[in-house]
PDB file of C-alpha atoms in Angstrom:
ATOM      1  CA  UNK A   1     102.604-107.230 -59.721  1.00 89.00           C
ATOM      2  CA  UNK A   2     104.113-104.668 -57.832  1.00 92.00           C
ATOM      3  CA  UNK A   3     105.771-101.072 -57.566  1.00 93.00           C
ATOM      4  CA  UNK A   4     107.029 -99.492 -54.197  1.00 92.00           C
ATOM      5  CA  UNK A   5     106.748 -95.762 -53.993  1.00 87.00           C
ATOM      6  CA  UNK A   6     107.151 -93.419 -50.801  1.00 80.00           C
ATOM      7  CA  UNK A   7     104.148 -90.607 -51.975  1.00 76.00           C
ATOM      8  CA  UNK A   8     102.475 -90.341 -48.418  1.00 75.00           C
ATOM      9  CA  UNK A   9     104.576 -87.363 -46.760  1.00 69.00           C
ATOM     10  CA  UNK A  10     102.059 -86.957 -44.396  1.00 73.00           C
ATOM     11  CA  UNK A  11     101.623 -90.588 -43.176  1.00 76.00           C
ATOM     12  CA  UNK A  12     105.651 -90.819 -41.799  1.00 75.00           C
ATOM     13  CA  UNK A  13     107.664 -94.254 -40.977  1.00 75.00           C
ATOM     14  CA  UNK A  14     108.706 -94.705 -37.712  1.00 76.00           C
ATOM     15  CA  UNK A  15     111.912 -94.311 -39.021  1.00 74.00           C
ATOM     16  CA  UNK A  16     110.485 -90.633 -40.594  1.00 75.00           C
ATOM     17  CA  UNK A  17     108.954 -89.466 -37.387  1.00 78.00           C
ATOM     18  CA  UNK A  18     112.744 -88.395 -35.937  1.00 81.00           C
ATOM     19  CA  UNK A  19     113.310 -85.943 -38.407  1.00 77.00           C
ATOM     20  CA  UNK A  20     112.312 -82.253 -38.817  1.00 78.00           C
ATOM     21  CA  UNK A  21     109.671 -82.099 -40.740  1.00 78.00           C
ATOM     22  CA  UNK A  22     108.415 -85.834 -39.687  1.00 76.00           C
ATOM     23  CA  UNK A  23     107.615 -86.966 -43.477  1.00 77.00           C
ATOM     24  CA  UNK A  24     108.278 -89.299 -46.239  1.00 77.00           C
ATOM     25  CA  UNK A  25     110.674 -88.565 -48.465  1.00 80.00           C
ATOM     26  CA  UNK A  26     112.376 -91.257 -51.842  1.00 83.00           C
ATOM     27  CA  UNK A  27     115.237 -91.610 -50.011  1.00 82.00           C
ATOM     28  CA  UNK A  28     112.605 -94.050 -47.879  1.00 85.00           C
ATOM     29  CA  UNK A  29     112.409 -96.250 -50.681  1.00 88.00           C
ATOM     30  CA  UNK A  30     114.772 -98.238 -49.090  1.00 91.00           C
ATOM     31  CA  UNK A  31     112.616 -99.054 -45.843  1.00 88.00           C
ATOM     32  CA  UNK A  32     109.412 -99.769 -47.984  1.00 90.00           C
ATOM     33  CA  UNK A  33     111.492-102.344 -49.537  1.00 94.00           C
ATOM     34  CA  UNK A  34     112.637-103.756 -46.554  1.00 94.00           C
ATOM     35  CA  UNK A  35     109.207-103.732 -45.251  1.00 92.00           C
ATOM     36  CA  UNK A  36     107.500-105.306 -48.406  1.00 95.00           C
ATOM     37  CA  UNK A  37     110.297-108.099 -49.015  1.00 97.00           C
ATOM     38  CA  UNK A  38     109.492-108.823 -45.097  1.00 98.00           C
ATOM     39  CA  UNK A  39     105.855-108.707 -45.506  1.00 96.00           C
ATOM     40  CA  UNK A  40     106.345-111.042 -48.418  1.00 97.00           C
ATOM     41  CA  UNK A  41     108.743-113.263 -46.895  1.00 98.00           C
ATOM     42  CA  UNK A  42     111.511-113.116 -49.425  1.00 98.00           C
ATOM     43  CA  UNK A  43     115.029-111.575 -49.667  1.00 98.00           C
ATOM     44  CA  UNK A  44     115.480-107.836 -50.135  1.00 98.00           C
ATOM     45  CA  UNK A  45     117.142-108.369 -53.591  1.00 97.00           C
ATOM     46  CA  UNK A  46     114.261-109.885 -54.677  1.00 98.00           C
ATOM     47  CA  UNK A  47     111.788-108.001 -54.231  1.00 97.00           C
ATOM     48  CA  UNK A  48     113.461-104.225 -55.284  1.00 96.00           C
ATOM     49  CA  UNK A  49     114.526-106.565 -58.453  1.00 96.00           C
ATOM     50  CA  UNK A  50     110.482-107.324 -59.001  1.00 96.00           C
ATOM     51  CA  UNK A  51     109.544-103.992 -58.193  1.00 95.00           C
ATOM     52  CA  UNK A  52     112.381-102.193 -60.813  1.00 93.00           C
ATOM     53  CA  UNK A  53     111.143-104.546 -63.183  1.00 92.00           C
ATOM     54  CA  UNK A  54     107.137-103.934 -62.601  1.00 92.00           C
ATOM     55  CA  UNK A  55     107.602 -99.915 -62.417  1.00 90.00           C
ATOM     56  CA  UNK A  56     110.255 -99.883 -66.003  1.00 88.00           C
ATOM     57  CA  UNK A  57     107.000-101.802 -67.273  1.00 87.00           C
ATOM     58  CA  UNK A  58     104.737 -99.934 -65.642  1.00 88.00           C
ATOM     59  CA  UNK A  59     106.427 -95.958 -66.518  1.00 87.00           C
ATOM     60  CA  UNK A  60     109.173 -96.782 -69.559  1.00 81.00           C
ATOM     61  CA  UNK A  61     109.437 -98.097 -72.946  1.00 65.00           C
ATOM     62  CA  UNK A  62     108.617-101.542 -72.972  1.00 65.00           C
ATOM     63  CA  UNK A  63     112.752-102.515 -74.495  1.00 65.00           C
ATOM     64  CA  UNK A  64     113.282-100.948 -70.879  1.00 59.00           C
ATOM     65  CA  UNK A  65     111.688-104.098 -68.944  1.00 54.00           C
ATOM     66  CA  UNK A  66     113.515-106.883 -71.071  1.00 58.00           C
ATOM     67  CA  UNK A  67     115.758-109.351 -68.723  1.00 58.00           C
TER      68      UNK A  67
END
């Protein structure tokens, strides 16, 4: 299991490094997912789906995580 998170504002994305400050923000969530569903060799859909599902387990109510 799995959650993605962006809490390493002073360890920037490539992406990151062009703005002023150069750090990570949660609007980056989006480019760790596209970076972990290519690491893991599986569609982007897939693996934000996983990941929603693993962090309402993780952080909510357990009704929360229910298909």
């Amino acid at each position: 299991d799995y959650v993605l998170e962006t809490d390493a504002p002073f360890m920037p994305s490539a992406a990151a490094r062009s703005r002023s400050p150069a750090r990570t923000e949660p609007a980056d969530i989006a480019l760790v997912a596209q970076a972990a569903a290519a690491i893991r060799g599986e569609p982007l859909e897939k693996t934000a789906c996983d990941a929603a599902k693993n962090a309402a387990r993780l952080f909510l109510h357990p009704s929360a995580a229910s298909p």
